[in-house]
PDB file of C-alpha atoms in Angstrom:
ATOM      1  CA  MET A   6      99.214  93.919  88.349  1.00 47.00           C
ATOM      2  CA  GLY A   7     101.033  93.469  91.608  1.00 54.00           C
ATOM      3  CA  ASP A   8     104.337  95.372  91.945  1.00 65.00           C
ATOM      4  CA  ALA A   9     104.569  96.367  88.299  1.00 69.00           C
ATOM      5  CA  GLU A  10     104.942 100.074  87.496  1.00 79.00           C
ATOM      6  CA  ILE A  11     104.178 101.648  84.136  1.00 79.00           C
ATOM      7  CA  LEU A  12     105.350 105.150  83.289  1.00 82.00           C
ATOM      8  CA  PHE A  13     103.904 106.780  80.140  1.00 84.00           C
ATOM      9  CA  ILE A  14     105.925 109.569  78.533  1.00 85.00           C
ATOM     10  CA  ARG A  15     104.763 111.928  75.794  1.00 87.00           C
ATOM     11  CA  PRO A  16     107.442 112.557  73.165  1.00 85.00           C
ATOM     12  CA  CYS A  17     108.792 116.024  72.470  1.00 87.00           C
ATOM     13  CA  GLU A  18     106.915 118.164  69.940  1.00 90.00           C
ATOM     14  CA  PRO A  19     109.126 117.409  66.851  1.00 86.00           C
ATOM     15  CA  LEU A  20     108.583 113.639  67.364  1.00 82.00           C
ATOM     16  CA  ARG A  21     104.819 113.635  67.942  1.00 83.00           C
ATOM     17  CA  SER A  22     104.073 113.123  64.250  1.00 81.00           C
ATOM     18  CA  TYR A  23     105.980 109.837  64.416  1.00 79.00           C
ATOM     19  CA  VAL A  24     105.889 108.576  68.010  1.00 82.00           C
ATOM     20  CA  ARG A  25     102.607 108.432  69.903  1.00 81.00           C
ATOM     21  CA  TYR A  26     104.122 107.616  73.302  1.00 82.00           C
ATOM     22  CA  TYR A  27     106.974 105.968  75.172  1.00 83.00           C
ATOM     23  CA  TYR A  28     106.305 103.740  78.120  1.00 81.00           C
ATOM     24  CA  ILE A  29     108.563 102.104  80.637  1.00 80.00           C
ATOM     25  CA  LEU A  30     107.525  98.923  82.546  1.00 78.00           C
ATOM     26  CA  ASN A  31     109.288  97.815  85.676  1.00 79.00           C
ATOM     27  CA  SER A  32     108.390  94.857  87.838  1.00 79.00           C
ATOM     28  CA  VAL A  33     110.397  92.877  90.404  1.00 77.00           C
ATOM     29  CA  ARG A  34     107.763  90.155  90.723  1.00 78.00           C
ATOM     30  CA  GLY A  35     105.759  88.094  88.267  1.00 78.00           C
ATOM     31  CA  PHE A  36     102.537  89.499  86.852  1.00 80.00           C
ATOM     32  CA  ASN A  37      99.755  88.694  84.376  1.00 82.00           C
ATOM     33  CA  VAL A  38      97.733  91.450  82.777  1.00 80.00           C
ATOM     34  CA  LEU A  39      95.223  91.713  79.931  1.00 84.00           C
ATOM     35  CA  THR A  40      96.231  94.181  77.217  1.00 82.00           C
ATOM     36  CA  PHE A  41      94.201  95.733  74.386  1.00 81.00           C
ATOM     37  CA  PRO A  42      95.148  96.852  70.829  1.00 79.00           C
ATOM     38  CA  ILE A  43      96.475 100.406  70.773  1.00 75.00           C
ATOM     39  CA  GLY A  44      96.306 101.120  67.056  1.00 74.00           C
ATOM     40  CA  CYS A  45      99.982 101.575  66.292  1.00 76.00           C
ATOM     41  CA  THR A  46     103.140  99.564  65.677  1.00 77.00           C
ATOM     42  CA  GLN A  47     105.354  99.126  68.728  1.00 78.00           C
ATOM     43  CA  LEU A  48     109.107  98.817  69.113  1.00 79.00           C
ATOM     44  CA  ILE A  49     109.757  96.885  72.320  1.00 80.00           C
ATOM     45  CA  PHE A  50     113.044  96.512  74.187  1.00 81.00           C
ATOM     46  CA  HIS A  51     113.284  94.079  77.085  1.00 77.00           C
ATOM     47  CA  LYS A  52     115.714  93.971  79.987  1.00 79.00           C
ATOM     48  CA  GLY A  53     115.124  91.041  82.315  1.00 76.00           C
ATOM     49  CA  THR A  54     112.571  88.303  81.840  1.00 76.00           C
ATOM     50  CA  PRO A  55     110.880  88.460  78.421  1.00 77.00           C
ATOM     51  CA  LEU A  56     107.086  88.828  78.428  1.00 82.00           C
ATOM     52  CA  PHE A  57     105.085  85.704  77.588  1.00 85.00           C
ATOM     53  CA  ILE A  58     101.909  85.930  75.519  1.00 87.00           C
ATOM     54  CA  PRO A  59      99.764  82.807  76.213  1.00 89.00           C
ATOM     55  CA  GLU A  60      97.342  83.405  73.333  1.00 90.00           C
ATOM     56  CA  LEU A  61     100.232  83.172  70.896  1.00 88.00           C
ATOM     57  CA  ASN A  62     102.195  80.594  73.015  1.00 92.00           C
ATOM     58  CA  SER A  63     105.355  82.683  72.602  1.00 88.00           C
ATOM     59  CA  SER A  64     107.686  85.017  74.391  1.00 86.00           C
ATOM     60  CA  GLN A  65     108.885  88.378  73.081  1.00 82.00           C
ATOM     61  CA  SER A  66     112.607  88.535  72.335  1.00 81.00           C
ATOM     62  CA  MET A  67     114.941  91.222  73.753  1.00 80.00           C
ATOM     63  CA  PHE A  68     113.900  93.401  70.764  1.00 79.00           C
ATOM     64  CA  THR A  69     110.410  93.000  69.330  1.00 79.00           C
ATOM     65  CA  ILE A  70     108.510  94.820  66.636  1.00 76.00           C
ATOM     66  CA  SER A  71     104.783  94.364  67.128  1.00 76.00           C
ATOM     67  CA  GLY A  72     102.511  95.288  64.286  1.00 70.00           C
ATOM     68  CA  GLN A  73      98.964  96.462  64.626  1.00 70.00           C
ATOM     69  CA  VAL A  74      97.002  93.733  66.337  1.00 76.00           C
ATOM     70  CA  ASN A  75      93.254  93.275  66.392  1.00 81.00           C
ATOM     71  CA  PHE A  76      92.809  91.156  69.512  1.00 84.00           C
ATOM     72  CA  SER A  77      93.334  91.574  73.228  1.00 86.00           C
ATOM     73  CA  ALA A  78      96.003  89.394  74.790  1.00 86.00           C
ATOM     74  CA  HIS A  79      97.530  88.645  78.181  1.00 84.00           C
ATOM     75  CA  VAL A  80     101.170  89.403  78.909  1.00 81.00           C
ATOM     76  CA  SER A  81     102.888  87.754  81.823  1.00 83.00           C
ATOM     77  CA  SER A  82     106.286  87.566  83.439  1.00 80.00           C
ATOM     78  CA  CYS A  83     107.525  85.100  86.014  1.00 77.00           C
ATOM     79  CA  GLY A  84     110.223  87.401  87.437  1.00 71.00           C
ATOM     80  CA  TYR A  85     112.092  90.651  87.019  1.00 68.00           C
ATOM     81  CA  ALA A  86     110.805  92.535  83.989  1.00 68.00           C
ATOM     82  CA  ALA A  87     111.826  95.916  82.642  1.00 65.00           C
ATOM     83  CA  GLY A  88     111.347  97.308  79.211  1.00 64.00           C
ATOM     84  CA  TRP A  89     110.882 100.348  77.054  1.00 63.00           C
ATOM     85  CA  THR A  90     108.205 100.602  74.353  1.00 63.00           C
ATOM     86  CA  PHE A  91     107.748 103.180  71.613  1.00 61.00           C
ATOM     87  CA  GLY A  92     104.337 103.467  70.010  1.00 64.00           C
ATOM     88  CA  VAL A  93     105.176 104.388  66.421  1.00 64.00           C
ATOM     89  CA  MET A  94     102.658 106.177  64.195  1.00 56.00           C
ATOM     90  CA  ASP A  95     101.972 104.889  60.710  1.00 52.00           C
ATOM     91  CA  CYS A  96     105.029 106.424  59.080  1.00 51.00           C
ATOM     92  CA  ILE A  97     104.678 104.454  55.815  1.00 48.00           C
ATOM     93  CA  SER A  98     101.341 106.048  54.929  1.00 48.00           C
ATOM     94  CA  LYS A  99     102.818 109.479  55.760  1.00 52.00           C
ATOM     95  CA  VAL A 100     105.738 108.855  53.434  1.00 50.00           C
ATOM     96  CA  LEU A 101     103.430 107.682  50.646  1.00 49.00           C
ATOM     97  CA  SER A 102     101.110 110.634  51.031  1.00 53.00           C
ATOM     98  CA  GLY A 103     103.934 113.158  51.468  1.00 54.00           C
ATOM     99  CA  HIS A 104     102.695 114.293  54.938  1.00 51.00           C
ATOM    100  CA  PHE A 105     105.407 114.611  57.570  1.00 47.00           C
ATOM    101  CA  GLY A 106     104.107 117.033  60.109  1.00 48.00           C
TER     102      GLY A 106
END
């Protein structure tokens, strides 16, 4: 992935029922990497060059909500990229079933 750095952070105990992980991506150069489905909705915040997804022929906006996907995809950037992602658990099913923790 070149000069890209990814830092995974586990949420504090009270949030673990709702947030699976946080991760921070930083890169000063372009990169192209194959990603795989992770099984949860993601809230994605970009600072810098938005990530491009060739399989969808689209770029992510500064704020993106990504639902559960069932295919692998490449993400690429042609310059400075930094972003924060939150992997959100399936809160809707927890609300419907009355399970919050």
